[in-house]
Amino acid sequence: MNLTKNFTLHELTKSETALRLGLSNELGEAEIQNLTTLCEKVLQPVRDHFGKGVKVNSGFRHPDVNKAVGGSTTSDHCKGFAADIEIPGIANAELAQWIADNLECRQLILEFYTPGIMDSGWVHVSFNPDDLKKQVLTATKQNGKTVYLPGLVA
């Protein structure tokens, strides 16, 4: 099922963790609509701008799958509002900056990026049409713990 010209429901719901652990990653109509909106408002515009395929590392996560990967219990992934993405050949810091400068979103996080290593980390982006607060953060490890810094720190 195509959600937009370049994104399918399959790629937004596939989960190696679910397959490996025998967990269901089933979703309902509300989550499919949320994923469609995420693709229309964020992922497809990213694809169109950069002219390259967008790799979806993680999209929808059933709460059991989310728990297995150590996700937040309030994660937007569980509602179909979020995706973790990368574009091969584009620095994740550049991708995050373009989204911050050009698109609406609920939350944008440059996660575990190492300056000078363009393919390090990934970009988490969520889109909830009822909550477009555009919170922009950078996730990093400090003393073995994940810390969220305000803004894009690259």
PDB file of C-alpha atoms in Angstrom:
ATOM      1  CA  MET A   1       0.000   0.000   0.000  1.00  0.00           C
ATOM      2  CA  ASN A   2       1.442   3.363  -1.040  1.00  0.00           C
ATOM      3  CA  LEU A   3       1.168   6.184   1.485  1.00  0.00           C
ATOM      4  CA  THR A   4       2.708   8.705  -0.939  1.00  0.00           C
ATOM      5  CA  LYS A   5       4.533   8.516  -4.252  1.00  0.00           C
ATOM      6  CA  ASN A   6       7.748   7.210  -2.667  1.00  0.00           C
ATOM      7  CA  PHE A   7       6.672   5.667   0.647  1.00  0.00           C
ATOM      8  CA  THR A   8       4.829   2.436   1.416  1.00  0.00           C
ATOM      9  CA  LEU A   9       3.045   1.198   4.488  1.00  0.00           C
ATOM     10  CA  HIS A  10       5.416  -1.791   4.547  1.00  0.00           C
ATOM     11  CA  GLU A  11       8.556   0.324   4.930  1.00  0.00           C
ATOM     12  CA  LEU A  12       6.932   2.412   7.683  1.00  0.00           C
ATOM     13  CA  THR A  13       5.905  -0.684   9.677  1.00  0.00           C
ATOM     14  CA  LYS A  14       8.702  -3.204   9.125  1.00  0.00           C
ATOM     15  CA  SER A  15      10.557  -4.124  12.263  1.00  0.00           C
ATOM     16  CA  GLU A  16      13.528  -6.439  12.559  1.00  0.00           C
ATOM     17  CA  THR A  17      12.993  -6.456  16.319  1.00  0.00           C
ATOM     18  CA  ALA A  18       9.386  -7.642  15.934  1.00  0.00           C
ATOM     19  CA  LEU A  19      10.460 -10.385  13.526  1.00  0.00           C
ATOM     20  CA  ARG A  20      13.377 -11.499  15.696  1.00  0.00           C
ATOM     21  CA  LEU A  21      11.298 -11.613  18.896  1.00  0.00           C
ATOM     22  CA  GLY A  22       8.074 -12.890  17.326  1.00  0.00           C
ATOM     23  CA  LEU A  23       6.155  -9.733  18.258  1.00  0.00           C
ATOM     24  CA  SER A  24       3.195  -8.300  16.399  1.00  0.00           C
ATOM     25  CA  ASN A  25       3.618  -4.882  14.810  1.00  0.00           C
ATOM     26  CA  GLU A  26      -0.049  -4.598  13.789  1.00  0.00           C
ATOM     27  CA  LEU A  27      -1.628  -1.188  13.512  1.00  0.00           C
ATOM     28  CA  GLY A  28      -5.099   0.242  13.012  1.00  0.00           C
ATOM     29  CA  GLU A  29      -6.697   2.741  10.649  1.00  0.00           C
ATOM     30  CA  ALA A  30      -5.833   5.718  12.873  1.00  0.00           C
ATOM     31  CA  GLU A  31      -2.135   4.824  12.813  1.00  0.00           C
ATOM     32  CA  ILE A  32      -2.234   4.310   9.022  1.00  0.00           C
ATOM     33  CA  GLN A  33      -3.748   7.786   8.621  1.00  0.00           C
ATOM     34  CA  ASN A  34      -1.087   9.259  10.920  1.00  0.00           C
ATOM     35  CA  LEU A  35       1.687   7.584   8.895  1.00  0.00           C
ATOM     36  CA  THR A  36       0.135   8.895   5.684  1.00  0.00           C
ATOM     37  CA  THR A  37       0.120  12.429   7.080  1.00  0.00           C
ATOM     38  CA  LEU A  38       3.739  12.047   8.265  1.00  0.00           C
ATOM     39  CA  CYS A  39       4.731  10.966   4.757  1.00  0.00           C
ATOM     40  CA  GLU A  40       2.773  13.770   3.077  1.00  0.00           C
ATOM     41  CA  LYS A  41       3.988  16.564   5.354  1.00  0.00           C
ATOM     42  CA  VAL A  42       7.570  15.478   6.104  1.00  0.00           C
ATOM     43  CA  LEU A  43       9.027  12.401   4.415  1.00  0.00           C
ATOM     44  CA  GLN A  44       7.868  13.082   0.853  1.00  0.00           C
ATOM     45  CA  PRO A  45       8.985  16.747   0.963  1.00  0.00           C
ATOM     46  CA  VAL A  46      12.391  15.554   2.247  1.00  0.00           C
ATOM     47  CA  ARG A  47      12.603  13.017  -0.597  1.00  0.00           C
ATOM     48  CA  ASP A  48      11.549  15.617  -3.167  1.00  0.00           C
ATOM     49  CA  HIS A  49      14.066  18.200  -1.923  1.00  0.00           C
ATOM     50  CA  PHE A  50      17.107  15.941  -1.728  1.00  0.00           C
ATOM     51  CA  GLY A  51      16.188  13.826  -4.759  1.00  0.00           C
ATOM     52  CA  LYS A  52      17.445  10.694  -3.021  1.00  0.00           C
ATOM     53  CA  GLY A  53      15.831   7.742  -1.299  1.00  0.00           C
ATOM     54  CA  VAL A  54      15.040   8.198   2.372  1.00  0.00           C
ATOM     55  CA  LYS A  55      15.937   5.217   4.556  1.00  0.00           C
ATOM     56  CA  VAL A  56      13.328   4.630   7.272  1.00  0.00           C
ATOM     57  CA  ASN A  57      15.117   2.973  10.187  1.00  0.00           C
ATOM     58  CA  SER A  58      11.995   2.887  12.324  1.00  0.00           C
ATOM     59  CA  GLY A  59       8.430   4.031  11.735  1.00  0.00           C
ATOM     60  CA  PHE A  60       5.366   2.664  13.488  1.00  0.00           C
ATOM     61  CA  ARG A  61       6.033   0.546  16.572  1.00  0.00           C
ATOM     62  CA  HIS A  62       3.402  -1.494  18.383  1.00  0.00           C
ATOM     63  CA  PRO A  63       3.817  -0.760  22.121  1.00  0.00           C
ATOM     64  CA  ASP A  64       5.348  -4.240  22.653  1.00  0.00           C
ATOM     65  CA  VAL A  65       7.929  -3.573  19.943  1.00  0.00           C
ATOM     66  CA  ASN A  66       8.577  -0.102  21.334  1.00  0.00           C
ATOM     67  CA  LYS A  67       9.223  -1.600  24.776  1.00  0.00           C
ATOM     68  CA  ALA A  68      11.586  -4.185  23.272  1.00  0.00           C
ATOM     69  CA  VAL A  69      13.708  -1.460  21.639  1.00  0.00           C
ATOM     70  CA  GLY A  70      13.774   0.620  24.832  1.00  0.00           C
ATOM     71  CA  GLY A  71      11.543   3.387  23.465  1.00  0.00           C
ATOM     72  CA  SER A  72       9.717   5.911  25.605  1.00  0.00           C
ATOM     73  CA  THR A  73       6.287   4.790  26.814  1.00  0.00           C
ATOM     74  CA  THR A  74       4.885   7.999  25.279  1.00  0.00           C
ATOM     75  CA  SER A  75       6.710   7.556  21.961  1.00  0.00           C
ATOM     76  CA  ASP A  76       5.108   9.067  18.864  1.00  0.00           C
ATOM     77  CA  HIS A  77       6.220   5.913  17.028  1.00  0.00           C
ATOM     78  CA  CYS A  78       3.385   4.001  18.760  1.00  0.00           C
ATOM     79  CA  LYS A  79       0.774   6.312  17.227  1.00  0.00           C
ATOM     80  CA  GLY A  80       2.275   6.414  13.734  1.00  0.00           C
ATOM     81  CA  PHE A  81       3.362  10.027  14.148  1.00  0.00           C
ATOM     82  CA  ALA A  82       7.146   9.423  13.971  1.00  0.00           C
ATOM     83  CA  ALA A  83       9.978   7.993  11.909  1.00  0.00           C
ATOM     84  CA  ASP A  84      13.732   7.699  12.343  1.00  0.00           C
ATOM     85  CA  ILE A  85      15.345   8.458   8.999  1.00  0.00           C
ATOM     86  CA  GLU A  86      18.599   8.896   7.102  1.00  0.00           C
ATOM     87  CA  ILE A  87      19.549   9.664   3.520  1.00  0.00           C
ATOM     88  CA  PRO A  88      22.659   7.832   2.287  1.00  0.00           C
ATOM     89  CA  GLY A  89      25.226  10.402   1.154  1.00  0.00           C
ATOM     90  CA  ILE A  90      23.691  13.288   3.154  1.00  0.00           C
ATOM     91  CA  ALA A  91      24.981  14.203   6.597  1.00  0.00           C
ATOM     92  CA  ASN A  92      22.304  13.672   9.225  1.00  0.00           C
ATOM     93  CA  ALA A  93      23.068  17.134  10.607  1.00  0.00           C
ATOM     94  CA  GLU A  94      22.315  18.626   7.167  1.00  0.00           C
ATOM     95  CA  LEU A  95      19.086  16.622   6.915  1.00  0.00           C
ATOM     96  CA  ALA A  96      17.951  17.750  10.376  1.00  0.00           C
ATOM     97  CA  GLN A  97      18.806  21.382   9.630  1.00  0.00           C
ATOM     98  CA  TRP A  98      16.823  21.340   6.376  1.00  0.00           C
ATOM     99  CA  ILE A  99      13.775  19.918   8.157  1.00  0.00           C
ATOM    100  CA  ALA A 100      14.101  22.511  10.936  1.00  0.00           C
ATOM    101  CA  ASP A 101      14.349  25.340   8.400  1.00  0.00           C
ATOM    102  CA  ASN A 102      11.628  24.209   5.993  1.00  0.00           C
ATOM    103  CA  LEU A 103       8.989  21.929   7.502  1.00  0.00           C
ATOM    104  CA  GLU A 104       6.477  21.850  10.314  1.00  0.00           C
ATOM    105  CA  CYS A 105       6.802  19.075  12.856  1.00  0.00           C
ATOM    106  CA  ARG A 106       6.017  18.154  16.420  1.00  0.00           C
ATOM    107  CA  GLN A 107       9.538  17.092  17.278  1.00  0.00           C
ATOM    108  CA  LEU A 108      12.885  16.899  15.511  1.00  0.00           C
ATOM    109  CA  ILE A 109      15.837  15.172  17.165  1.00  0.00           C
ATOM    110  CA  LEU A 110      19.333  14.790  15.736  1.00  0.00           C
ATOM    111  CA  GLU A 111      20.228  11.560  17.518  1.00  0.00           C
ATOM    112  CA  PHE A 112      23.786  10.510  18.353  1.00  0.00           C
ATOM    113  CA  TYR A 113      25.437  12.412  15.498  1.00  0.00           C
ATOM    114  CA  THR A 114      29.227  12.731  15.549  1.00  0.00           C
ATOM    115  CA  PRO A 115      30.478  15.858  13.740  1.00  0.00           C
ATOM    116  CA  GLY A 116      32.637  14.907  10.792  1.00  0.00           C
ATOM    117  CA  ILE A 117      31.043  11.460  10.426  1.00  0.00           C
ATOM    118  CA  MET A 118      28.166  12.194   8.070  1.00  0.00           C
ATOM    119  CA  ASP A 119      26.351   8.876   8.434  1.00  0.00           C
ATOM    120  CA  SER A 120      26.547   8.732  12.220  1.00  0.00           C
ATOM    121  CA  GLY A 121      23.314   8.712  14.168  1.00  0.00           C
ATOM    122  CA  TRP A 122      19.924   9.382  12.614  1.00  0.00           C
ATOM    123  CA  VAL A 123      17.117  11.943  12.512  1.00  0.00           C
ATOM    124  CA  HIS A 124      13.909  11.407  14.482  1.00  0.00           C
ATOM    125  CA  VAL A 125      10.983  13.451  13.198  1.00  0.00           C
ATOM    126  CA  SER A 126       7.351  13.423  14.257  1.00  0.00           C
ATOM    127  CA  PHE A 127       4.291  15.129  12.851  1.00  0.00           C
ATOM    128  CA  ASN A 128       1.079  15.472  14.835  1.00  0.00           C
ATOM    129  CA  PRO A 129      -1.266  17.991  13.179  1.00  0.00           C
ATOM    130  CA  ASP A 130      -2.768  18.799  16.596  1.00  0.00           C
ATOM    131  CA  ASP A 131       0.628  19.537  18.178  1.00  0.00           C
ATOM    132  CA  LEU A 132       3.113  21.262  15.871  1.00  0.00           C
ATOM    133  CA  LYS A 133       5.305  22.699  18.623  1.00  0.00           C
ATOM    134  CA  LYS A 134       8.481  22.140  16.567  1.00  0.00           C
ATOM    135  CA  GLN A 135      10.637  21.045  19.461  1.00  0.00           C
ATOM    136  CA  VAL A 136      14.207  20.751  18.130  1.00  0.00           C
ATOM    137  CA  LEU A 137      16.724  18.720  20.128  1.00  0.00           C
ATOM    138  CA  THR A 138      20.021  16.886  19.872  1.00  0.00           C
ATOM    139  CA  ALA A 139      20.406  13.544  21.665  1.00  0.00           C
ATOM    140  CA  THR A 140      23.886  12.654  22.847  1.00  0.00           C
ATOM    141  CA  LYS A 141      25.548  10.399  25.410  1.00  0.00           C
ATOM    142  CA  GLN A 142      27.135  11.991  28.445  1.00  0.00           C
ATOM    143  CA  ASN A 143      28.607   9.764  31.158  1.00  0.00           C
ATOM    144  CA  GLY A 144      26.778   6.789  29.639  1.00  0.00           C
ATOM    145  CA  LYS A 145      23.353   8.458  29.770  1.00  0.00           C
ATOM    146  CA  THR A 146      21.257   9.950  26.982  1.00  0.00           C
ATOM    147  CA  VAL A 147      20.997  13.720  27.291  1.00  0.00           C
ATOM    148  CA  TYR A 148      18.762  15.947  25.149  1.00  0.00           C
ATOM    149  CA  LEU A 149      20.248  19.332  24.315  1.00  0.00           C
ATOM    150  CA  PRO A 150      18.100  22.168  22.963  1.00  0.00           C
ATOM    151  CA  GLY A 151      18.563  22.946  19.260  1.00  0.00           C
ATOM    152  CA  LEU A 152      20.740  21.207  16.715  1.00  0.00           C
ATOM    153  CA  VAL A 153      24.231  20.679  18.060  1.00  0.00           C
ATOM    154  CA  ALA A 154      26.512  19.347  15.344  1.00  0.00           C
TER     155      ALA A 154
END
